[in-house]
Amino acid sequence: MKAFVDQDTCIGCGLCCGMCDAVFRMNDGGKAEAYQAAAEENQSDVQSAIDSCPVSAIRWED
């Protein structure tokens, strides 16, 4: 599964990167991005990042 970070909503807090650095990283613009699809073993970490995002900028992408 792939996560998506809305660049217009993201505030660059880095919480998702700290929760799952295998999927999220900070880009050159200071915003988080999902640079890799979630593997089965880290899908729960991605879901935790989605649930914890203070501005609800992350979602699962079809």
JSON list of N, CA and C in Angstrom, two decimals:
[
{"chain": "A", "resi": 1, "resn": "MET", "atom": "N", "xyz": [0.83, -1.18, 0.00]},
{"chain": "A", "resi": 1, "resn": "MET", "atom": "CA", "xyz": [0.00, 0.00, 0.00]},
{"chain": "A", "resi": 1, "resn": "MET", "atom": "C", "xyz": [0.88, 1.25, 0.00]},
{"chain": "A", "resi": 2, "resn": "LYS", "atom": "N", "xyz": [0.33, 2.31, -0.51]},
{"chain": "A", "resi": 2, "resn": "LYS", "atom": "CA", "xyz": [1.08, 3.55, -0.62]},
{"chain": "A", "resi": 2, "resn": "LYS", "atom": "C", "xyz": [0.39, 4.64, 0.19]},
{"chain": "A", "resi": 3, "resn": "ALA", "atom": "N", "xyz": [1.19, 5.37, 0.92]},
{"chain": "A", "resi": 3, "resn": "ALA", "atom": "CA", "xyz": [0.69, 6.53, 1.65]},
{"chain": "A", "resi": 3, "resn": "ALA", "atom": "C", "xyz": [0.91, 7.77, 0.81]},
{"chain": "A", "resi": 4, "resn": "PHE", "atom": "N", "xyz": [0.13, 8.80, 1.07]},
{"chain": "A", "resi": 4, "resn": "PHE", "atom": "CA", "xyz": [0.24, 10.07, 0.36]},
{"chain": "A", "resi": 4, "resn": "PHE", "atom": "C", "xyz": [0.23, 11.19, 1.38]},
{"chain": "A", "resi": 5, "resn": "VAL", "atom": "N", "xyz": [1.14, 12.15, 1.22]},
{"chain": "A", "resi": 5, "resn": "VAL", "atom": "CA", "xyz": [1.18, 13.33, 2.08]},
{"chain": "A", "resi": 5, "resn": "VAL", "atom": "C", "xyz": [0.79, 14.54, 1.25]},
{"chain": "A", "resi": 6, "resn": "ASP", "atom": "N", "xyz": [-0.29, 15.20, 1.65]},
{"chain": "A", "resi": 6, "resn": "ASP", "atom": "CA", "xyz": [-0.75, 16.40, 0.96]},
{"chain": "A", "resi": 6, "resn": "ASP", "atom": "C", "xyz": [0.21, 17.54, 1.28]},
{"chain": "A", "resi": 7, "resn": "GLN", "atom": "N", "xyz": [0.94, 17.98, 0.28]},
{"chain": "A", "resi": 7, "resn": "GLN", "atom": "CA", "xyz": [1.97, 19.01, 0.46]},
{"chain": "A", "resi": 7, "resn": "GLN", "atom": "C", "xyz": [1.38, 20.37, 0.85]},
{"chain": "A", "resi": 8, "resn": "ASP", "atom": "N", "xyz": [0.15, 20.63, 0.47]},
{"chain": "A", "resi": 8, "resn": "ASP", "atom": "CA", "xyz": [-0.49, 21.90, 0.81]},
{"chain": "A", "resi": 8, "resn": "ASP", "atom": "C", "xyz": [-0.93, 21.93, 2.28]},
{"chain": "A", "resi": 9, "resn": "THR", "atom": "N", "xyz": [-1.14, 20.76, 2.86]},
{"chain": "A", "resi": 9, "resn": "THR", "atom": "CA", "xyz": [-1.62, 20.67, 4.24]},
{"chain": "A", "resi": 9, "resn": "THR", "atom": "C", "xyz": [-0.48, 20.43, 5.22]},
{"chain": "A", "resi": 10, "resn": "CYS", "atom": "N", "xyz": [0.53, 19.71, 4.81]},
{"chain": "A", "resi": 10, "resn": "CYS", "atom": "CA", "xyz": [1.66, 19.35, 5.69]},
{"chain": "A", "resi": 10, "resn": "CYS", "atom": "C", "xyz": [2.32, 20.60, 6.28]},
{"chain": "A", "resi": 11, "resn": "ILE", "atom": "N", "xyz": [2.61, 20.55, 7.59]},
{"chain": "A", "resi": 11, "resn": "ILE", "atom": "CA", "xyz": [3.28, 21.67, 8.26]},
{"chain": "A", "resi": 11, "resn": "ILE", "atom": "C", "xyz": [4.75, 21.37, 8.54]},
{"chain": "A", "resi": 12, "resn": "GLY", "atom": "N", "xyz": [5.21, 20.19, 8.12]},
{"chain": "A", "resi": 12, "resn": "GLY", "atom": "CA", "xyz": [6.62, 19.85, 8.26]},
{"chain": "A", "resi": 12, "resn": "GLY", "atom": "C", "xyz": [7.06, 19.54, 9.68]},
{"chain": "A", "resi": 13, "resn": "CYS", "atom": "N", "xyz": [6.16, 19.02, 10.49]},
{"chain": "A", "resi": 13, "resn": "CYS", "atom": "CA", "xyz": [6.52, 18.74, 11.89]},
{"chain": "A", "resi": 13, "resn": "CYS", "atom": "C", "xyz": [7.46, 17.55, 12.03]},
{"chain": "A", "resi": 14, "resn": "GLY", "atom": "N", "xyz": [7.44, 16.63, 11.06]},
{"chain": "A", "resi": 14, "resn": "GLY", "atom": "CA", "xyz": [8.34, 15.47, 11.08]},
{"chain": "A", "resi": 14, "resn": "GLY", "atom": "C", "xyz": [7.87, 14.30, 11.91]},
{"chain": "A", "resi": 15, "resn": "LEU", "atom": "N", "xyz": [6.68, 14.39, 12.48]},
{"chain": "A", "resi": 15, "resn": "LEU", "atom": "CA", "xyz": [6.18, 13.30, 13.32]},
{"chain": "A", "resi": 15, "resn": "LEU", "atom": "C", "xyz": [6.12, 11.98, 12.56]},
{"chain": "A", "resi": 16, "resn": "CYS", "atom": "N", "xyz": [5.63, 12.02, 11.34]},
{"chain": "A", "resi": 16, "resn": "CYS", "atom": "CA", "xyz": [5.50, 10.78, 10.56]},
{"chain": "A", "resi": 16, "resn": "CYS", "atom": "C", "xyz": [6.87, 10.17, 10.27]},
{"chain": "A", "resi": 17, "resn": "CYS", "atom": "N", "xyz": [7.86, 11.02, 10.02]},
{"chain": "A", "resi": 17, "resn": "CYS", "atom": "CA", "xyz": [9.21, 10.52, 9.75]},
{"chain": "A", "resi": 17, "resn": "CYS", "atom": "C", "xyz": [9.77, 9.81, 10.98]},
{"chain": "A", "resi": 18, "resn": "GLY", "atom": "N", "xyz": [9.48, 10.35, 12.13]},
{"chain": "A", "resi": 18, "resn": "GLY", "atom": "CA", "xyz": [9.94, 9.72, 13.37]},
{"chain": "A", "resi": 18, "resn": "GLY", "atom": "C", "xyz": [9.22, 8.42, 13.66]},
{"chain": "A", "resi": 19, "resn": "MET", "atom": "N", "xyz": [7.99, 8.32, 13.20]},
{"chain": "A", "resi": 19, "resn": "MET", "atom": "CA", "xyz": [7.20, 7.12, 13.46]},
{"chain": "A", "resi": 19, "resn": "MET", "atom": "C", "xyz": [7.51, 6.01, 12.46]},
{"chain": "A", "resi": 20, "resn": "CYS", "atom": "N", "xyz": [7.83, 6.38, 11.22]},
{"chain": "A", "resi": 20, "resn": "CYS", "atom": "CA", "xyz": [8.07, 5.36, 10.19]},
{"chain": "A", "resi": 20, "resn": "CYS", "atom": "C", "xyz": [9.00, 5.91, 9.12]},
{"chain": "A", "resi": 21, "resn": "ASP", "atom": "N", "xyz": [10.29, 5.95, 9.43]},
{"chain": "A", "resi": 21, "resn": "ASP", "atom": "CA", "xyz": [11.26, 6.49, 8.47]},
{"chain": "A", "resi": 21, "resn": "ASP", "atom": "C", "xyz": [11.51, 5.58, 7.28]},
{"chain": "A", "resi": 22, "resn": "ALA", "atom": "N", "xyz": [10.94, 4.38, 7.30]},
{"chain": "A", "resi": 22, "resn": "ALA", "atom": "CA", "xyz": [11.05, 3.48, 6.15]},
{"chain": "A", "resi": 22, "resn": "ALA", "atom": "C", "xyz": [10.11, 3.93, 5.03]},
{"chain": "A", "resi": 23, "resn": "VAL", "atom": "N", "xyz": [9.14, 4.79, 5.34]},
{"chain": "A", "resi": 23, "resn": "VAL", "atom": "CA", "xyz": [8.17, 5.25, 4.35]},
{"chain": "A", "resi": 23, "resn": "VAL", "atom": "C", "xyz": [8.21, 6.77, 4.17]},
{"chain": "A", "resi": 24, "resn": "PHE", "atom": "N", "xyz": [8.41, 7.50, 5.26]},
{"chain": "A", "resi": 24, "resn": "PHE", "atom": "CA", "xyz": [8.35, 8.96, 5.21]},
{"chain": "A", "resi": 24, "resn": "PHE", "atom": "C", "xyz": [9.73, 9.60, 5.37]},
{"chain": "A", "resi": 25, "resn": "ARG", "atom": "N", "xyz": [9.91, 10.73, 4.68]},
{"chain": "A", "resi": 25, "resn": "ARG", "atom": "CA", "xyz": [11.12, 11.53, 4.83]},
{"chain": "A", "resi": 25, "resn": "ARG", "atom": "C", "xyz": [10.75, 12.99, 4.58]},
{"chain": "A", "resi": 26, "resn": "MET", "atom": "N", "xyz": [11.63, 13.88, 4.98]},
{"chain": "A", "resi": 26, "resn": "MET", "atom": "CA", "xyz": [11.43, 15.30, 4.73]},
{"chain": "A", "resi": 26, "resn": "MET", "atom": "C", "xyz": [12.02, 15.63, 3.36]},
{"chain": "A", "resi": 27, "resn": "ASN", "atom": "N", "xyz": [11.30, 16.41, 2.56]},
{"chain": "A", "resi": 27, "resn": "ASN", "atom": "CA", "xyz": [11.81, 16.78, 1.24]},
{"chain": "A", "resi": 27, "resn": "ASN", "atom": "C", "xyz": [12.54, 18.12, 1.31]},
{"chain": "A", "resi": 28, "resn": "ASP", "atom": "N", "xyz": [13.05, 18.57, 0.19]},
{"chain": "A", "resi": 28, "resn": "ASP", "atom": "CA", "xyz": [13.81, 19.82, 0.15]},
{"chain": "A", "resi": 28, "resn": "ASP", "atom": "C", "xyz": [12.98, 21.04, 0.51]},
{"chain": "A", "resi": 29, "resn": "GLY", "atom": "N", "xyz": [11.68, 20.92, 0.41]},
{"chain": "A", "resi": 29, "resn": "GLY", "atom": "CA", "xyz": [10.79, 22.02, 0.75]},
{"chain": "A", "resi": 29, "resn": "GLY", "atom": "C", "xyz": [10.41, 22.06, 2.21]},
{"chain": "A", "resi": 30, "resn": "GLY", "atom": "N", "xyz": [10.97, 21.13, 3.01]},
{"chain": "A", "resi": 30, "resn": "GLY", "atom": "CA", "xyz": [10.68, 21.10, 4.43]},
{"chain": "A", "resi": 30, "resn": "GLY", "atom": "C", "xyz": [9.37, 20.43, 4.78]},
{"chain": "A", "resi": 31, "resn": "LYS", "atom": "N", "xyz": [8.81, 19.70, 3.83]},
{"chain": "A", "resi": 31, "resn": "LYS", "atom": "CA", "xyz": [7.55, 18.98, 4.05]},
{"chain": "A", "resi": 31, "resn": "LYS", "atom": "C", "xyz": [7.83, 17.48, 4.01]},
{"chain": "A", "resi": 32, "resn": "ALA", "atom": "N", "xyz": [6.96, 16.72, 4.67]},
{"chain": "A", "resi": 32, "resn": "ALA", "atom": "CA", "xyz": [7.10, 15.26, 4.64]},
{"chain": "A", "resi": 32, "resn": "ALA", "atom": "C", "xyz": [6.61, 14.73, 3.31]},
{"chain": "A", "resi": 33, "resn": "GLU", "atom": "N", "xyz": [7.17, 13.60, 2.92]},
{"chain": "A", "resi": 33, "resn": "GLU", "atom": "CA", "xyz": [6.70, 12.90, 1.73]},
{"chain": "A", "resi": 33, "resn": "GLU", "atom": "C", "xyz": [6.80, 11.40, 1.97]},
{"chain": "A", "resi": 34, "resn": "ALA", "atom": "N", "xyz": [5.92, 10.66, 1.33]},
{"chain": "A", "resi": 34, "resn": "ALA", "atom": "CA", "xyz": [5.99, 9.20, 1.38]},
{"chain": "A", "resi": 34, "resn": "ALA", "atom": "C", "xyz": [6.82, 8.79, 0.17]},
{"chain": "A", "resi": 35, "resn": "TYR", "atom": "N", "xyz": [8.07, 8.43, 0.43]},
{"chain": "A", "resi": 35, "resn": "TYR", "atom": "CA", "xyz": [9.00, 8.14, -0.67]},
{"chain": "A", "resi": 35, "resn": "TYR", "atom": "C", "xyz": [9.01, 6.67, -1.05]},
{"chain": "A", "resi": 36, "resn": "GLN", "atom": "N", "xyz": [8.33, 5.85, -0.28]},
{"chain": "A", "resi": 36, "resn": "GLN", "atom": "CA", "xyz": [8.34, 4.42, -0.53]},
{"chain": "A", "resi": 36, "resn": "GLN", "atom": "C", "xyz": [7.00, 3.83, -0.10]},
{"chain": "A", "resi": 37, "resn": "ALA", "atom": "N", "xyz": [6.55, 2.81, -0.79]},
{"chain": "A", "resi": 37, "resn": "ALA", "atom": "CA", "xyz": [5.31, 2.13, -0.41]},
{"chain": "A", "resi": 37, "resn": "ALA", "atom": "C", "xyz": [5.50, 1.43, 0.93]},
{"chain": "A", "resi": 38, "resn": "ALA", "atom": "N", "xyz": [4.43, 1.30, 1.66]},
{"chain": "A", "resi": 38, "resn": "ALA", "atom": "CA", "xyz": [4.48, 0.60, 2.95]},
{"chain": "A", "resi": 38, "resn": "ALA", "atom": "C", "xyz": [4.56, -0.90, 2.72]},
{"chain": "A", "resi": 39, "resn": "ALA", "atom": "N", "xyz": [5.49, -1.52, 3.39]},
{"chain": "A", "resi": 39, "resn": "ALA", "atom": "CA", "xyz": [5.59, -2.98, 3.36]},
{"chain": "A", "resi": 39, "resn": "ALA", "atom": "C", "xyz": [4.61, -3.54, 4.40]},
{"chain": "A", "resi": 40, "resn": "GLU", "atom": "N", "xyz": [4.31, -4.79, 4.28]},
{"chain": "A", "resi": 40, "resn": "GLU", "atom": "CA", "xyz": [3.35, -5.41, 5.20]},
{"chain": "A", "resi": 40, "resn": "GLU", "atom": "C", "xyz": [3.76, -5.22, 6.66]},
{"chain": "A", "resi": 41, "resn": "GLU", "atom": "N", "xyz": [5.06, -5.28, 6.94]},
{"chain": "A", "resi": 41, "resn": "GLU", "atom": "CA", "xyz": [5.52, -5.18, 8.33]},
{"chain": "A", "resi": 41, "resn": "GLU", "atom": "C", "xyz": [5.48, -3.77, 8.90]},
{"chain": "A", "resi": 42, "resn": "ASN", "atom": "N", "xyz": [5.32, -2.74, 8.06]},
{"chain": "A", "resi": 42, "resn": "ASN", "atom": "CA", "xyz": [5.25, -1.39, 8.62]},
{"chain": "A", "resi": 42, "resn": "ASN", "atom": "C", "xyz": [3.94, -0.67, 8.33]},
{"chain": "A", "resi": 43, "resn": "GLN", "atom": "N", "xyz": [2.93, -1.38, 7.85]},
{"chain": "A", "resi": 43, "resn": "GLN", "atom": "CA", "xyz": [1.64, -0.75, 7.59]},
{"chain": "A", "resi": 43, "resn": "GLN", "atom": "C", "xyz": [1.01, -0.20, 8.87]},
{"chain": "A", "resi": 44, "resn": "SER", "atom": "N", "xyz": [1.19, -0.87, 9.98]},
{"chain": "A", "resi": 44, "resn": "SER", "atom": "CA", "xyz": [0.62, -0.36, 11.24]},
{"chain": "A", "resi": 44, "resn": "SER", "atom": "C", "xyz": [1.32, 0.91, 11.67]},
{"chain": "A", "resi": 45, "resn": "ASP", "atom": "N", "xyz": [2.62, 1.03, 11.40]},
{"chain": "A", "resi": 45, "resn": "ASP", "atom": "CA", "xyz": [3.34, 2.27, 11.72]},
{"chain": "A", "resi": 45, "resn": "ASP", "atom": "C", "xyz": [2.85, 3.42, 10.85]},
{"chain": "A", "resi": 46, "resn": "VAL", "atom": "N", "xyz": [2.59, 3.13, 9.58]},
{"chain": "A", "resi": 46, "resn": "VAL", "atom": "CA", "xyz": [2.06, 4.16, 8.68]},
{"chain": "A", "resi": 46, "resn": "VAL", "atom": "C", "xyz": [0.67, 4.58, 9.15]},
{"chain": "A", "resi": 47, "resn": "GLN", "atom": "N", "xyz": [-0.15, 3.63, 9.54]},
{"chain": "A", "resi": 47, "resn": "GLN", "atom": "CA", "xyz": [-1.48, 3.96, 10.03]},
{"chain": "A", "resi": 47, "resn": "GLN", "atom": "C", "xyz": [-1.39, 4.81, 11.29]},
{"chain": "A", "resi": 48, "resn": "SER", "atom": "N", "xyz": [-0.44, 4.51, 12.15]},
{"chain": "A", "resi": 48, "resn": "SER", "atom": "CA", "xyz": [-0.23, 5.33, 13.35]},
{"chain": "A", "resi": 48, "resn": "SER", "atom": "C", "xyz": [0.17, 6.76, 12.97]},
{"chain": "A", "resi": 49, "resn": "ALA", "atom": "N", "xyz": [1.00, 6.90, 11.95]},
{"chain": "A", "resi": 49, "resn": "ALA", "atom": "CA", "xyz": [1.40, 8.23, 11.48]},
{"chain": "A", "resi": 49, "resn": "ALA", "atom": "C", "xyz": [0.19, 8.97, 10.91]},
{"chain": "A", "resi": 50, "resn": "ILE", "atom": "N", "xyz": [-0.65, 8.27, 10.17]},
{"chain": "A", "resi": 50, "resn": "ILE", "atom": "CA", "xyz": [-1.87, 8.87, 9.62]},
{"chain": "A", "resi": 50, "resn": "ILE", "atom": "C", "xyz": [-2.75, 9.36, 10.76]},
{"chain": "A", "resi": 51, "resn": "ASP", "atom": "N", "xyz": [-2.94, 8.51, 11.76]},
{"chain": "A", "resi": 51, "resn": "ASP", "atom": "CA", "xyz": [-3.80, 8.85, 12.90]},
{"chain": "A", "resi": 51, "resn": "ASP", "atom": "C", "xyz": [-3.23, 9.97, 13.76]},
{"chain": "A", "resi": 52, "resn": "SER", "atom": "N", "xyz": [-1.90, 10.09, 13.79]},
{"chain": "A", "resi": 52, "resn": "SER", "atom": "CA", "xyz": [-1.24, 11.06, 14.66]},
{"chain": "A", "resi": 52, "resn": "SER", "atom": "C", "xyz": [-0.94, 12.40, 14.00]},
{"chain": "A", "resi": 53, "resn": "CYS", "atom": "N", "xyz": [-1.03, 12.48, 12.68]},
{"chain": "A", "resi": 53, "resn": "CYS", "atom": "CA", "xyz": [-0.70, 13.72, 11.98]},
{"chain": "A", "resi": 53, "resn": "CYS", "atom": "C", "xyz": [-1.57, 14.86, 12.52]},
{"chain": "A", "resi": 54, "resn": "PRO", "atom": "N", "xyz": [-0.94, 15.92, 13.03]},
{"chain": "A", "resi": 54, "resn": "PRO", "atom": "CA", "xyz": [-1.72, 17.00, 13.65]},
{"chain": "A", "resi": 54, "resn": "PRO", "atom": "C", "xyz": [-2.61, 17.79, 12.70]},
{"chain": "A", "resi": 55, "resn": "VAL", "atom": "N", "xyz": [-2.35, 17.70, 11.40]},
{"chain": "A", "resi": 55, "resn": "VAL", "atom": "CA", "xyz": [-3.16, 18.43, 10.42]},
{"chain": "A", "resi": 55, "resn": "VAL", "atom": "C", "xyz": [-3.85, 17.49, 9.42]},
{"chain": "A", "resi": 56, "resn": "SER", "atom": "N", "xyz": [-3.83, 16.19, 9.70]},
{"chain": "A", "resi": 56, "resn": "SER", "atom": "CA", "xyz": [-4.49, 15.18, 8.84]},
{"chain": "A", "resi": 56, "resn": "SER", "atom": "C", "xyz": [-4.05, 15.29, 7.39]},
{"chain": "A", "resi": 57, "resn": "ALA", "atom": "N", "xyz": [-2.74, 15.41, 7.18]},
{"chain": "A", "resi": 57, "resn": "ALA", "atom": "CA", "xyz": [-2.19, 15.57, 5.83]},
{"chain": "A", "resi": 57, "resn": "ALA", "atom": "C", "xyz": [-1.86, 14.24, 5.15]},
{"chain": "A", "resi": 58, "resn": "ILE", "atom": "N", "xyz": [-1.97, 13.13, 5.86]},
{"chain": "A", "resi": 58, "resn": "ILE", "atom": "CA", "xyz": [-1.55, 11.84, 5.32]},
{"chain": "A", "resi": 58, "resn": "ILE", "atom": "C", "xyz": [-2.77, 10.95, 5.14]},
{"chain": "A", "resi": 59, "resn": "ARG", "atom": "N", "xyz": [-2.78, 10.22, 4.03]},
{"chain": "A", "resi": 59, "resn": "ARG", "atom": "CA", "xyz": [-3.84, 9.25, 3.79]},
{"chain": "A", "resi": 59, "resn": "ARG", "atom": "C", "xyz": [-3.30, 8.09, 2.98]},
{"chain": "A", "resi": 60, "resn": "TRP", "atom": "N", "xyz": [-4.07, 7.01, 2.95]},
{"chain": "A", "resi": 60, "resn": "TRP", "atom": "CA", "xyz": [-3.72, 5.89, 2.08]},
{"chain": "A", "resi": 60, "resn": "TRP", "atom": "C", "xyz": [-4.16, 6.25, 0.67]},
{"chain": "A", "resi": 61, "resn": "GLU", "atom": "N", "xyz": [-3.37, 5.86, -0.29]},
{"chain": "A", "resi": 61, "resn": "GLU", "atom": "CA", "xyz": [-3.65, 6.10, -1.70]},
{"chain": "A", "resi": 61, "resn": "GLU", "atom": "C", "xyz": [-3.97, 4.76, -2.36]},
{"chain": "A", "resi": 62, "resn": "ASP", "atom": "N", "xyz": [-4.96, 4.77, -3.24]},
{"chain": "A", "resi": 62, "resn": "ASP", "atom": "CA", "xyz": [-5.35, 3.52, -3.93]},
{"chain": "A", "resi": 62, "resn": "ASP", "atom": "C", "xyz": [-4.35, 3.13, -4.98]}
]
